[in-house]
CSV table of C-alpha atoms in Angstrom, one decimal:
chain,number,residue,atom,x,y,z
A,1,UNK,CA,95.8,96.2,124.6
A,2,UNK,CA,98.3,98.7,123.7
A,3,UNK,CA,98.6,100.3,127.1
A,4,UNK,CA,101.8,98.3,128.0
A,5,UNK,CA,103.0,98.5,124.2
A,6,UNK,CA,103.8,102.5,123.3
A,7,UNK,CA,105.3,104.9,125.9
A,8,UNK,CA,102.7,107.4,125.9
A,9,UNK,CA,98.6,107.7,125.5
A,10,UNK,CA,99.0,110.2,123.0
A,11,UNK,CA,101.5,108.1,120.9
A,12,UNK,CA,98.9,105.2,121.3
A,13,UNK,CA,95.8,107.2,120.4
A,14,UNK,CA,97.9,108.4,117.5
A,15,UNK,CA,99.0,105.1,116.2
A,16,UNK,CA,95.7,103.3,116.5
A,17,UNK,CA,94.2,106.3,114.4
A,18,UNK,CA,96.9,106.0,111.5
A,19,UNK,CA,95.9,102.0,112.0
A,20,UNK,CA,92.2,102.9,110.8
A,21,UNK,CA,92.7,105.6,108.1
A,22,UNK,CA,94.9,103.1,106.5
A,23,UNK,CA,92.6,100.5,106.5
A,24,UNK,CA,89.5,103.0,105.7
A,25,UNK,CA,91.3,104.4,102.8
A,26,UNK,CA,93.9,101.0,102.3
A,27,UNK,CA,96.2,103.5,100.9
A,28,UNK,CA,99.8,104.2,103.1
A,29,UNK,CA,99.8,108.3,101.0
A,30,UNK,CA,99.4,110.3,104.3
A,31,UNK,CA,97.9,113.1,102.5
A,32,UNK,CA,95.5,111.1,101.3
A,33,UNK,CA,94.7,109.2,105.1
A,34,UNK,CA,94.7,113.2,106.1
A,35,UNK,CA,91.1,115.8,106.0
A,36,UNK,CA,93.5,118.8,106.8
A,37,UNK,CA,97.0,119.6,107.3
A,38,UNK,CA,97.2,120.1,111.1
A,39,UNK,CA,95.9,116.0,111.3
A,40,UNK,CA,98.6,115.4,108.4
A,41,UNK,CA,101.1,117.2,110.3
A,42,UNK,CA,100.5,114.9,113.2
A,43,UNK,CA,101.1,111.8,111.4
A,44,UNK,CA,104.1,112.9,110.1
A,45,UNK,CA,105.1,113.9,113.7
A,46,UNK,CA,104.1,110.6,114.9
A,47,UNK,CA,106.4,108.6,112.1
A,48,UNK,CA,109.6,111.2,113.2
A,49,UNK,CA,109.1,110.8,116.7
A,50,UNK,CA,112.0,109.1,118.5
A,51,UNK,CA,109.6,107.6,121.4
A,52,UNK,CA,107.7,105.4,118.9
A,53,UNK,CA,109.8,102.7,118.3
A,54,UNK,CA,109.7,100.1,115.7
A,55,UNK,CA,109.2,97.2,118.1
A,56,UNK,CA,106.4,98.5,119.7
A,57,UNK,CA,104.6,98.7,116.2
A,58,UNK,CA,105.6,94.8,116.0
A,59,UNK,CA,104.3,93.8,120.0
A,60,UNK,CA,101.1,96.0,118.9
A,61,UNK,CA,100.2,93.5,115.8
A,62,UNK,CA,101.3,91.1,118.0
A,63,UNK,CA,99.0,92.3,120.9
A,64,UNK,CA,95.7,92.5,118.2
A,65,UNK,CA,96.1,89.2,116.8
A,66,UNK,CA,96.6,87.4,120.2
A,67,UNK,CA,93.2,88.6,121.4
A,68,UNK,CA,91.6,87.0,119.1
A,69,UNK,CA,92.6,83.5,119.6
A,70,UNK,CA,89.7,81.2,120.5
A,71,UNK,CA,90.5,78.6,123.9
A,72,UNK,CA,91.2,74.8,122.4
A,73,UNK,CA,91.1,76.0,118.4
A,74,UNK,CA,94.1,75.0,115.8
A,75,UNK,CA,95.7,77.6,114.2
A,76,UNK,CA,98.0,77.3,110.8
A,77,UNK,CA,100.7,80.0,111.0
A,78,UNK,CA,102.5,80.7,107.4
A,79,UNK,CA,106.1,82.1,107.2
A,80,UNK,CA,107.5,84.0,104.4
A,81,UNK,CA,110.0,86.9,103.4
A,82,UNK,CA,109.4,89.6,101.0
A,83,UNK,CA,111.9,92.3,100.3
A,84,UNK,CA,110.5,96.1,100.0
A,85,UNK,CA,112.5,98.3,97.6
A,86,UNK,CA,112.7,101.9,98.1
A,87,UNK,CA,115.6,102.6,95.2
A,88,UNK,CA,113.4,104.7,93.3
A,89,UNK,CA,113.2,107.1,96.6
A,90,UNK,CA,116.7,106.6,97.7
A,91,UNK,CA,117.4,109.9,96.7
A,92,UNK,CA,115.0,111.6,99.2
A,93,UNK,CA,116.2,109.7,102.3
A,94,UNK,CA,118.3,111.3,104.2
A,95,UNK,CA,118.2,109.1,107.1
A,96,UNK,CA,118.7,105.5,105.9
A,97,UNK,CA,118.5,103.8,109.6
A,98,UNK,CA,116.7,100.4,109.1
A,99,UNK,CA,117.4,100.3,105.6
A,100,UNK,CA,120.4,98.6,103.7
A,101,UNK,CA,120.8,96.3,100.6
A,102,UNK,CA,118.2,93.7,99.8
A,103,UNK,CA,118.7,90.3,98.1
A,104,UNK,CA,119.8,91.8,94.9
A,105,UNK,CA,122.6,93.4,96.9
A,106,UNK,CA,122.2,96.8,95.5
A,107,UNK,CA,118.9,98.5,96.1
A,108,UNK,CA,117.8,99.9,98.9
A,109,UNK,CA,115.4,98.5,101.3
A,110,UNK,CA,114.4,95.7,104.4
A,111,UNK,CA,114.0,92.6,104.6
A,112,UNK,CA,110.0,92.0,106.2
A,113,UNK,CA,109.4,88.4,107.5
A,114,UNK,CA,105.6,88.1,109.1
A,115,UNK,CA,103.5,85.0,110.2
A,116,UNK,CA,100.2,85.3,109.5
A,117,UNK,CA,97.9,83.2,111.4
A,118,UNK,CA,94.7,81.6,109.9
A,119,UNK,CA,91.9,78.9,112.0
A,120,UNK,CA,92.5,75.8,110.5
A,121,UNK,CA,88.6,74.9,110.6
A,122,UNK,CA,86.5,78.3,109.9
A,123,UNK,CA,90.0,80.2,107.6
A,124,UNK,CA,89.3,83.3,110.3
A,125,UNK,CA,92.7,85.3,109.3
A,126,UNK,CA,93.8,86.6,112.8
A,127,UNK,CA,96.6,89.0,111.6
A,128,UNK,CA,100.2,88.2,112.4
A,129,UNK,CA,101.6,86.3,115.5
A,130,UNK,CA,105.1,87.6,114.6
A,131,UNK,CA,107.0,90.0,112.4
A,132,UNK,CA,110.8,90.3,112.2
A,133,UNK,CA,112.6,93.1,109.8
A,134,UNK,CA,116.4,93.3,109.4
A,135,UNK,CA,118.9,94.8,106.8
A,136,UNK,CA,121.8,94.1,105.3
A,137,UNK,CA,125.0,96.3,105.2
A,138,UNK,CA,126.2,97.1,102.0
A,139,UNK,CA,129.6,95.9,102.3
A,140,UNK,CA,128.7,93.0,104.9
A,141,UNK,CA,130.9,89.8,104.6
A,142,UNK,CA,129.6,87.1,102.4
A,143,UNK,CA,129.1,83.5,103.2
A,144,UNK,CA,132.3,82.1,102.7
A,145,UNK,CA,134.1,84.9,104.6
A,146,UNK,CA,131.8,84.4,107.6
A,147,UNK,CA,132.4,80.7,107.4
A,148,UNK,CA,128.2,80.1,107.2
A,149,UNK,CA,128.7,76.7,108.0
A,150,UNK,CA,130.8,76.7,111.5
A,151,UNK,CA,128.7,80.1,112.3
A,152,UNK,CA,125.3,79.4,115.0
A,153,UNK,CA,122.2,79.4,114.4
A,154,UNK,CA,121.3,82.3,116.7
A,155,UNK,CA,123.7,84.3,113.7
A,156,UNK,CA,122.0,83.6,110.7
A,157,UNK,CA,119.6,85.2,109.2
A,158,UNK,CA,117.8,81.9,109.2
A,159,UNK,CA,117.4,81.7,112.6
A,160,UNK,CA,114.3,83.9,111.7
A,161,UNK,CA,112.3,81.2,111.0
A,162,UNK,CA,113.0,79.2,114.7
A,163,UNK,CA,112.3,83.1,116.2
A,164,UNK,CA,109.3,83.2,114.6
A,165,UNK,CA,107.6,79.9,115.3
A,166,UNK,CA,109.1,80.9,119.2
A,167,UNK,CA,107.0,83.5,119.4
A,168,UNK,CA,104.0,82.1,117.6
A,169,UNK,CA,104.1,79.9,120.7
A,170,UNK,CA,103.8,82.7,123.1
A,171,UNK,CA,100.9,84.4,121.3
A,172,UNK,CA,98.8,81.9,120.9
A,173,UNK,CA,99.7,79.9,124.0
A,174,UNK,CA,95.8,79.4,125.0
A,175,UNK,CA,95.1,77.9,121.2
A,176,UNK,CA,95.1,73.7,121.6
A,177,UNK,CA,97.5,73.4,118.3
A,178,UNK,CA,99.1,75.1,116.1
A,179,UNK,CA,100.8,74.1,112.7
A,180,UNK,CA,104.0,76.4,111.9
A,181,UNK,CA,104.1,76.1,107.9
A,182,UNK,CA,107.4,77.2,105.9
A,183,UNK,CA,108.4,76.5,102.1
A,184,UNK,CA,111.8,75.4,101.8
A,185,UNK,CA,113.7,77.9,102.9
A,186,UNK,CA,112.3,77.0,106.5
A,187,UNK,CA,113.9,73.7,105.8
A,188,UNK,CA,116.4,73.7,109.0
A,189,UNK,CA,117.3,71.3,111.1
A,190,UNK,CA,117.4,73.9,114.0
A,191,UNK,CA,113.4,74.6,113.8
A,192,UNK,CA,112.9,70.4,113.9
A,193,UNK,CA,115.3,70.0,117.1
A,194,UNK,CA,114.0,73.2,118.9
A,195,UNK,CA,110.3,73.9,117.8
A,196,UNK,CA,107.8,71.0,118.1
A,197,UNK,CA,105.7,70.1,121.6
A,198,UNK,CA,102.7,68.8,122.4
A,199,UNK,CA,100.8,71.7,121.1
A,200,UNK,CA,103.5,72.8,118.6
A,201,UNK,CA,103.6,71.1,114.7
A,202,UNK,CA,105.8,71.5,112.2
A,203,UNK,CA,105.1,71.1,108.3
A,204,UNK,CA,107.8,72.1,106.2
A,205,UNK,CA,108.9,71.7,102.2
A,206,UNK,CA,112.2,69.4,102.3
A,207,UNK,CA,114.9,71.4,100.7
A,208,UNK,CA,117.7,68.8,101.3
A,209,UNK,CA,118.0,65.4,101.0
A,210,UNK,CA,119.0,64.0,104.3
A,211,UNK,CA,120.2,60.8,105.0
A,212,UNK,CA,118.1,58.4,106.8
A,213,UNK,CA,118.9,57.3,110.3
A,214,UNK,CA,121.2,53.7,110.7
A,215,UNK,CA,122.7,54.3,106.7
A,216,UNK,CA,119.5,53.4,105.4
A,217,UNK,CA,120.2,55.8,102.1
A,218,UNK,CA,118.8,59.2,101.4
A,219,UNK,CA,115.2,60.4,101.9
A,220,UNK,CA,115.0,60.3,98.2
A,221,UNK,CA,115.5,56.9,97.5
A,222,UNK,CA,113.2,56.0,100.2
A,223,UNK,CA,110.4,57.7,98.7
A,224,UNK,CA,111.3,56.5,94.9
A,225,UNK,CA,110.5,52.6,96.6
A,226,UNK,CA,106.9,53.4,98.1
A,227,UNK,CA,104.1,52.6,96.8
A,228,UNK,CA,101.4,55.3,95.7
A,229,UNK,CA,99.0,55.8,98.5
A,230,UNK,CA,96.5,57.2,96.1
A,231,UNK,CA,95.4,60.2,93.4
A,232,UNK,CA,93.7,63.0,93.5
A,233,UNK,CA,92.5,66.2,92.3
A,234,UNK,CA,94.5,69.1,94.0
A,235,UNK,CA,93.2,72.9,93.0
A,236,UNK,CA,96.7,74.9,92.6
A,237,UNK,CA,96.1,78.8,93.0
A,238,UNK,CA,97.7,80.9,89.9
A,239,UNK,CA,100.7,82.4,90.8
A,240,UNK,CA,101.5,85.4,88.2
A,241,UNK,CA,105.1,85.7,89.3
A,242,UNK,CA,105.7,81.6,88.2
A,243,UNK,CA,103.5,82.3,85.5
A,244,UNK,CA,101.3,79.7,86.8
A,245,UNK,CA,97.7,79.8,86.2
A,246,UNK,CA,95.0,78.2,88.3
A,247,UNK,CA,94.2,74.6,87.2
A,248,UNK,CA,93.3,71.3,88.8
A,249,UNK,CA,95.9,68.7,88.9
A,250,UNK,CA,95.8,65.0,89.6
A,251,UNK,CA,98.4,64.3,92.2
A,252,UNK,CA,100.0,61.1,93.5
A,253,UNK,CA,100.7,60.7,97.2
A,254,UNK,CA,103.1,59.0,99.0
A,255,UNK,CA,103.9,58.7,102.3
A,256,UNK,CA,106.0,57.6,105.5
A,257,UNK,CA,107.4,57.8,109.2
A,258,UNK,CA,110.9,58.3,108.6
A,259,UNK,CA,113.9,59.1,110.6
A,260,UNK,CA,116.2,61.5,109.4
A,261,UNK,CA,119.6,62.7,110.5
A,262,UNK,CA,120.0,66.4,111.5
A,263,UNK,CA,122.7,67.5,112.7
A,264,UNK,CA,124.3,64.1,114.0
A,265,UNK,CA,121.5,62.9,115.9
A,266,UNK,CA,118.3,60.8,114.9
A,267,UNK,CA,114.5,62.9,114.7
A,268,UNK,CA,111.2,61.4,113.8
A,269,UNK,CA,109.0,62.8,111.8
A,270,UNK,CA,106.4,61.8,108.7
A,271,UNK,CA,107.3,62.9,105.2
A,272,UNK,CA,104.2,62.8,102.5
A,273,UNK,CA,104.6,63.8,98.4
A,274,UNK,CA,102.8,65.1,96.4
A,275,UNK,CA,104.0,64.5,92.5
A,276,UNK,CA,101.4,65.6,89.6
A,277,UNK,CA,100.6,63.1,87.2
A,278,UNK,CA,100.7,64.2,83.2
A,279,UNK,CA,101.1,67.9,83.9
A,280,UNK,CA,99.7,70.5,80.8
A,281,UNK,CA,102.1,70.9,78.3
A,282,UNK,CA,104.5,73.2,78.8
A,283,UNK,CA,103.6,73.6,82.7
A,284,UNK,CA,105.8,72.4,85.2
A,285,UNK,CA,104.6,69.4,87.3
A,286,UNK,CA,103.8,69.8,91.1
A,287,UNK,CA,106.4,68.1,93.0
A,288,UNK,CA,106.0,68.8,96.8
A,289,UNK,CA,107.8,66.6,99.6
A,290,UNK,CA,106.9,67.6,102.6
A,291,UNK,CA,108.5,67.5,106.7
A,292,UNK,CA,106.1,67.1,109.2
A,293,UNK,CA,105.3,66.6,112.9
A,294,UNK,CA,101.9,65.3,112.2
A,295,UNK,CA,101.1,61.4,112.5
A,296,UNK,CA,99.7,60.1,108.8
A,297,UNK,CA,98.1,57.2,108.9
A,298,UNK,CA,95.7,57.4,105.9
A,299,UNK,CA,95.3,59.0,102.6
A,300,UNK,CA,92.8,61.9,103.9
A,301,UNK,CA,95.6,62.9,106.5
A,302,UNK,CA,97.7,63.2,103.8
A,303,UNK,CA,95.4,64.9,101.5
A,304,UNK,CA,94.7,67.2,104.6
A,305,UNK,CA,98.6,68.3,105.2
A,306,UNK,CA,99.2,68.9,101.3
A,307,UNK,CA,96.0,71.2,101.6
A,308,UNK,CA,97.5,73.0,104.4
A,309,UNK,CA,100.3,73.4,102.5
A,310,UNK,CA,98.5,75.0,99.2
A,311,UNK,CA,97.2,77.7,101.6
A,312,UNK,CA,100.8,79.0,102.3
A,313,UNK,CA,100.0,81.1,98.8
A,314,UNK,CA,97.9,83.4,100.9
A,315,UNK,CA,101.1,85.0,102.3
A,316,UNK,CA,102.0,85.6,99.2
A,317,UNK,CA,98.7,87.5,98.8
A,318,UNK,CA,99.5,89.6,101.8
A,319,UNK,CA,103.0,90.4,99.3
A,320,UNK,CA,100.9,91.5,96.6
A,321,UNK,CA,98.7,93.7,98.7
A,322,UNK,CA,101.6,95.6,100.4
A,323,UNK,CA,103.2,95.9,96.9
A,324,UNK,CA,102.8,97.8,93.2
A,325,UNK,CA,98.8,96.3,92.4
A,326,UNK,CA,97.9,96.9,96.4
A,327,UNK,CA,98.9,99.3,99.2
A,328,UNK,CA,102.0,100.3,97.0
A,329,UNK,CA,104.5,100.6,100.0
A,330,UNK,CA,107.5,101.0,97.4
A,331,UNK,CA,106.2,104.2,96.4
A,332,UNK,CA,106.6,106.1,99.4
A,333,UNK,CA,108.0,109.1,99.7
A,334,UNK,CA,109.1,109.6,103.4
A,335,UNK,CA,112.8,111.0,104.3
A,336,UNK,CA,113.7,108.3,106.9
A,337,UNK,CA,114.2,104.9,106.8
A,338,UNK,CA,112.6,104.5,110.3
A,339,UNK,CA,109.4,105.8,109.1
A,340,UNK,CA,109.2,103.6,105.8
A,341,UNK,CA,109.4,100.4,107.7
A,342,UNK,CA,107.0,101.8,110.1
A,343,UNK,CA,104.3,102.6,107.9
A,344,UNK,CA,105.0,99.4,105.9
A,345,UNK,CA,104.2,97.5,109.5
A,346,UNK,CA,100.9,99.6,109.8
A,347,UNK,CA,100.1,99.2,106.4
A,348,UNK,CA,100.6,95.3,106.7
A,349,UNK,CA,98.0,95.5,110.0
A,350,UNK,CA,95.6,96.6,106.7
A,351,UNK,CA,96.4,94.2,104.8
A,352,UNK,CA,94.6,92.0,107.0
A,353,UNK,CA,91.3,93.4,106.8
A,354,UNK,CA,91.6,92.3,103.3
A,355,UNK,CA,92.8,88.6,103.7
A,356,UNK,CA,89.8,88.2,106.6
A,357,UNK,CA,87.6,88.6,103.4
A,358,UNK,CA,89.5,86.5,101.3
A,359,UNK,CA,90.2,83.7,103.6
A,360,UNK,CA,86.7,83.9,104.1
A,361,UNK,CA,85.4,83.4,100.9
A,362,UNK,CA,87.1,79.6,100.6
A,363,UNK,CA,85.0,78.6,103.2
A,364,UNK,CA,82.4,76.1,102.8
A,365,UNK,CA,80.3,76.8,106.5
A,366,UNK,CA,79.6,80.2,107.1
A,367,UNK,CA,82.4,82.5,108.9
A,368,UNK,CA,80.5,84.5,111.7
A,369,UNK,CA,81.2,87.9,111.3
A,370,UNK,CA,81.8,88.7,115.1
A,371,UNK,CA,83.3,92.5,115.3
A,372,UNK,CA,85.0,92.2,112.2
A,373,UNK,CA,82.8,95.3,110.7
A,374,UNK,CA,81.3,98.6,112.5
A,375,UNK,CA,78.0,98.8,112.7
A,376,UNK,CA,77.7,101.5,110.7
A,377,UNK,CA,79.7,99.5,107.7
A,378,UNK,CA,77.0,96.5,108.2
A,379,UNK,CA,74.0,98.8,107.5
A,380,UNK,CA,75.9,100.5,104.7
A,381,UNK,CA,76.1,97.0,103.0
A,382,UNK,CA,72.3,95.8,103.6
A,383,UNK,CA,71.7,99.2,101.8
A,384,UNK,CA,73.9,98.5,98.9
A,385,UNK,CA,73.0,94.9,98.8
A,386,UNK,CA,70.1,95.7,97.0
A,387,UNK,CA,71.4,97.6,94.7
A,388,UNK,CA,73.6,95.0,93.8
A,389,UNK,CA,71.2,92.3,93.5
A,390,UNK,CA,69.6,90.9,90.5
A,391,UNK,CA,66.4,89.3,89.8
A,392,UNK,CA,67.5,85.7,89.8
A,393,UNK,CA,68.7,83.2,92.3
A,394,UNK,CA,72.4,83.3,91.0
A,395,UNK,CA,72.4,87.3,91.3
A,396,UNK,CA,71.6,87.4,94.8
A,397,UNK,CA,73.8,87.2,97.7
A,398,UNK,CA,73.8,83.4,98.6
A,399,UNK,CA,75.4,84.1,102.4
A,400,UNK,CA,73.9,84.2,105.8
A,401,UNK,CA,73.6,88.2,106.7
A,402,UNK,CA,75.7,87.5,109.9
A,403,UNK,CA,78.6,86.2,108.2
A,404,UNK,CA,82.2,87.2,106.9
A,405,UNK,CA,80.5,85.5,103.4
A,406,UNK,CA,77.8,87.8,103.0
A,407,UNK,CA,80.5,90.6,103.0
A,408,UNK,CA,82.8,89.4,101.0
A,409,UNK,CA,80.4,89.5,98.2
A,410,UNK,CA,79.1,93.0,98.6
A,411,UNK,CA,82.4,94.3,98.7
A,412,UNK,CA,83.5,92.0,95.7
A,413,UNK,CA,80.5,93.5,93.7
A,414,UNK,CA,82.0,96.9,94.2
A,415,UNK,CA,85.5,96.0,93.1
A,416,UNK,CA,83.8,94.7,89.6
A,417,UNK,CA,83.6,91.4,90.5
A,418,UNK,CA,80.1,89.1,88.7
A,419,UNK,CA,78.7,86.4,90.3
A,420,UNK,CA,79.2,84.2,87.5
A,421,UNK,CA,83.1,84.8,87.2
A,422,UNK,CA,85.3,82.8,90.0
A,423,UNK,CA,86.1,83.8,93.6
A,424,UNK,CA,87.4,87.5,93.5
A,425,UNK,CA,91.0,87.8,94.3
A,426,UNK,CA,92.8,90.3,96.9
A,427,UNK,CA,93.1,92.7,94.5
A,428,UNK,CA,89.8,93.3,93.5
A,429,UNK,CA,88.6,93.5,97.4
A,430,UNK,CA,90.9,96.3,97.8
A,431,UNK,CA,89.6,97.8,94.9
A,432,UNK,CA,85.8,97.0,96.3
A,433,UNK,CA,87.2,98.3,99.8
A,434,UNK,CA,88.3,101.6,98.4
A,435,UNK,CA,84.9,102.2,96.8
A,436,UNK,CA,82.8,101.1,99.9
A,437,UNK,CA,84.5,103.7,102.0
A,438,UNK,CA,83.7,106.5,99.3
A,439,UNK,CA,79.9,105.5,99.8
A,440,UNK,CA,80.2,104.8,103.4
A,441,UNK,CA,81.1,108.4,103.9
A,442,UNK,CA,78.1,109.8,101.8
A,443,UNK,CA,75.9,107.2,103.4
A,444,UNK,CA,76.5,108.2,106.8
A,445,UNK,CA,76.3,112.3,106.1
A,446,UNK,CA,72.9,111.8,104.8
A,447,UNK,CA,71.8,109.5,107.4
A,448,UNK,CA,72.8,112.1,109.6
A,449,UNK,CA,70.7,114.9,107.4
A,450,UNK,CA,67.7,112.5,107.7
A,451,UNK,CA,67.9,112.1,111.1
């Protein structure tokens, strides 16, 4: 896979070995991926070498995640931005290459835009199909002096979101469809003119209100005369940084082919809301109205887009894993900026490990495990799986052995997780993660003293 990718055999060996410790130890400290100074020596050799390029690290996730796409499946594919800060550590970079001001136009950092890829019928996470950084200059003009609106696409920064659902395309070319999902900043007109094919869907939270094709008013008032196409009960993830916590709401939908005007000429596509009915007290009501590419016909179709939609959170959990509670990324301390945003790429690679676990555990048929663990790491669990079992039905492990499940609760048991509490989240698989590779390395020395 990574033959064509990095200039060298040794760089490749090198990166690929880096790629494991991280997600062994799912820390990014290279003393602690190191067992001795010469091997953390190399690492930091590897990061300050001028042959590896940042690209390459990006075509090799690339590169992993396209050889796992399945001929003739459907594959969602979730956009987002996050913004890694390395203020704190400004002082100790000397070399600030790849690194400029973030959103709050002060601290120092990159802007890290990745599409993680998920199988719409088994929730397999395949990594990322595409991953874009950029910075901004300090002292780089502002909208208004760049004239945003007269400027092209191919200038803005949102063009992003049309590059990334290009080379989604590419990577997984032998998939049979793919969904491109985006929350409102993906909202261009560009992506709905340039993106969709045959194989190729869009589904994207409306931002503006765009006028209807033939002066028939404005997408808003369009929707405001529909009928309801029916309720239902919608299960919204908690989201900490809203200060939303998990909670079933009844939803209304509504729904229609519409044709809307994008930049002067006419496109067809399906719009479907989503508007909670008699929201908690003092919680905001759900109000999603939603793009799409996809033909709805019938409730369940709509039901089955805003459910598509409610898994665009898991990027967010990818956020929260590269960040302060997870792989703590903002808390390097590495003199370059080249090497910050290429251990934050290998560290995202990690990342995945985790959401294949997650994504896993939402599933109602069993996930096969395929080569997703060693075989080393699979008798390790059987071991502890006993361990961790109790005495009753609703103690035990409830998932087929050969199965991403069956994992997902062993390694949940080890980050403190009880099978009477709710599904555990990310943050408690890294913690179980962490703990299985301190026993996996005792477990393998003494079956090695055994033997």
């Amino acid at each position: 896979m990574a033959d064509a990718i990095f200039s060298n055999i040794r760089i490749e060996r090198r990166v690929k070995q880096v790629v494991e410790k991280i997600i062994e130890k799912q820390s990014v400290v290279i003393h602690q991926l190191s067992a001795s100074e010469a091997e953390q020596r190399s690492y930091y050799r590897l990061l300050h070498n001028p042959r590896l390029q940042t690209s390459q690290i990006i075509s090799y996730l690339q590169a992993d995640c396209g050889r796992q796409v399945e001929v003739g499946a459907h594959y969602l594919v979730f956009q987002d931005t996050t913004q890694p800060n390395f203020e704190r550590n400004r002082h100790n970079i000397s070399d600030q290459q790849q690194l400029g001001v973030i959103g709050d136009k002060q601290s120092l950092g990159f802007f890290l835009h990745p599409s993680l890829v998920v199988q719409a019928d088994t929730g397999r996470c395949l990594g990322y199909s595409h991953v874009q950084v950029w910075s901004r200059e300090a002292m780089a003009p502002d909208r208004k002096q760049r004239q945003y609106q007269k400027q092209p696409i191919e200038e803005k920064e949102s063009y992003r979101w049309i590059q990334a659902a290009q080379a989604s395309k590419q990577v997984l070319a032998k998939a049979s469809a793919l969904t491109i999902i985006c929350d409102r900043e993906g909202d261009i007109s560009e992506l709905f003119l340039q993106v969709p094919d045959n194989q190729t869907h869009l589904l994207v939270r409306s931002n503006a209100d765009r006028l209807l094709v033939n002066g028939a008013g404005k997408l808003s008032t369009l929707l405001t005369s529909l009928p309801e196409g029916g309720r239902y009960q919608l299960q919204l993830a908690g989201e900490t940084r809203r200060g939303r916590v998990a909670r079933q709401a009844v939803v209304a939908l509504r729904w229609a082919k519409v044709g809307l005007v994008m930049k002067g000429v006419g496109k067809a596509l399906y719009v479907v809301e989503a508007k909670e009915i008699d929201a908690p007290a003092g919680k905001a009501p759900i109000y999603w109205r939603l793009l799409t590419t996809h033909a709805i016909q019938t409730q369940q179709q709509a039901q089955q887009l805003i459910y598509w939609y409610s898994l665009r959170w898991n990027i967010e959990q990818v956020f929260r894993l590269l960040k302060q509670k997870g792989l703590q990324v903002e808390l390097l301390d590495l003199e370059t900026g080249k090497a910050l945003v290429q251990l934050t790429l290998l560290a995202l690679f990690a990342a995945s490990k985790i959401m294949l676990l997650h994504l896993a555990s939402k599933q109602k048929e069993a996930v096969p495990l395929a080569e997703s663990f060693t075989q080393q790491e699979v008798a390790c669990m059987q071991a502890l799986q006993k361990r961790y079992e109790g005495k009753t039905a609703k103690q035990r492990n409830p998932y087929p052995q050969d199965s991403l499940q069956w994992c997902y609760w062993i390694i949940a048991r080890l980050g403190g997780w009880k099978p009477h509490e709710k599904q555990a989240g990310v943050i408690t698989l890294l913690r179980g993660w962490n703990y299985f590779q301190h026993i996996l390395h005792g477990w393998t020395l003494a079956q090695k003293f055994v033997s």
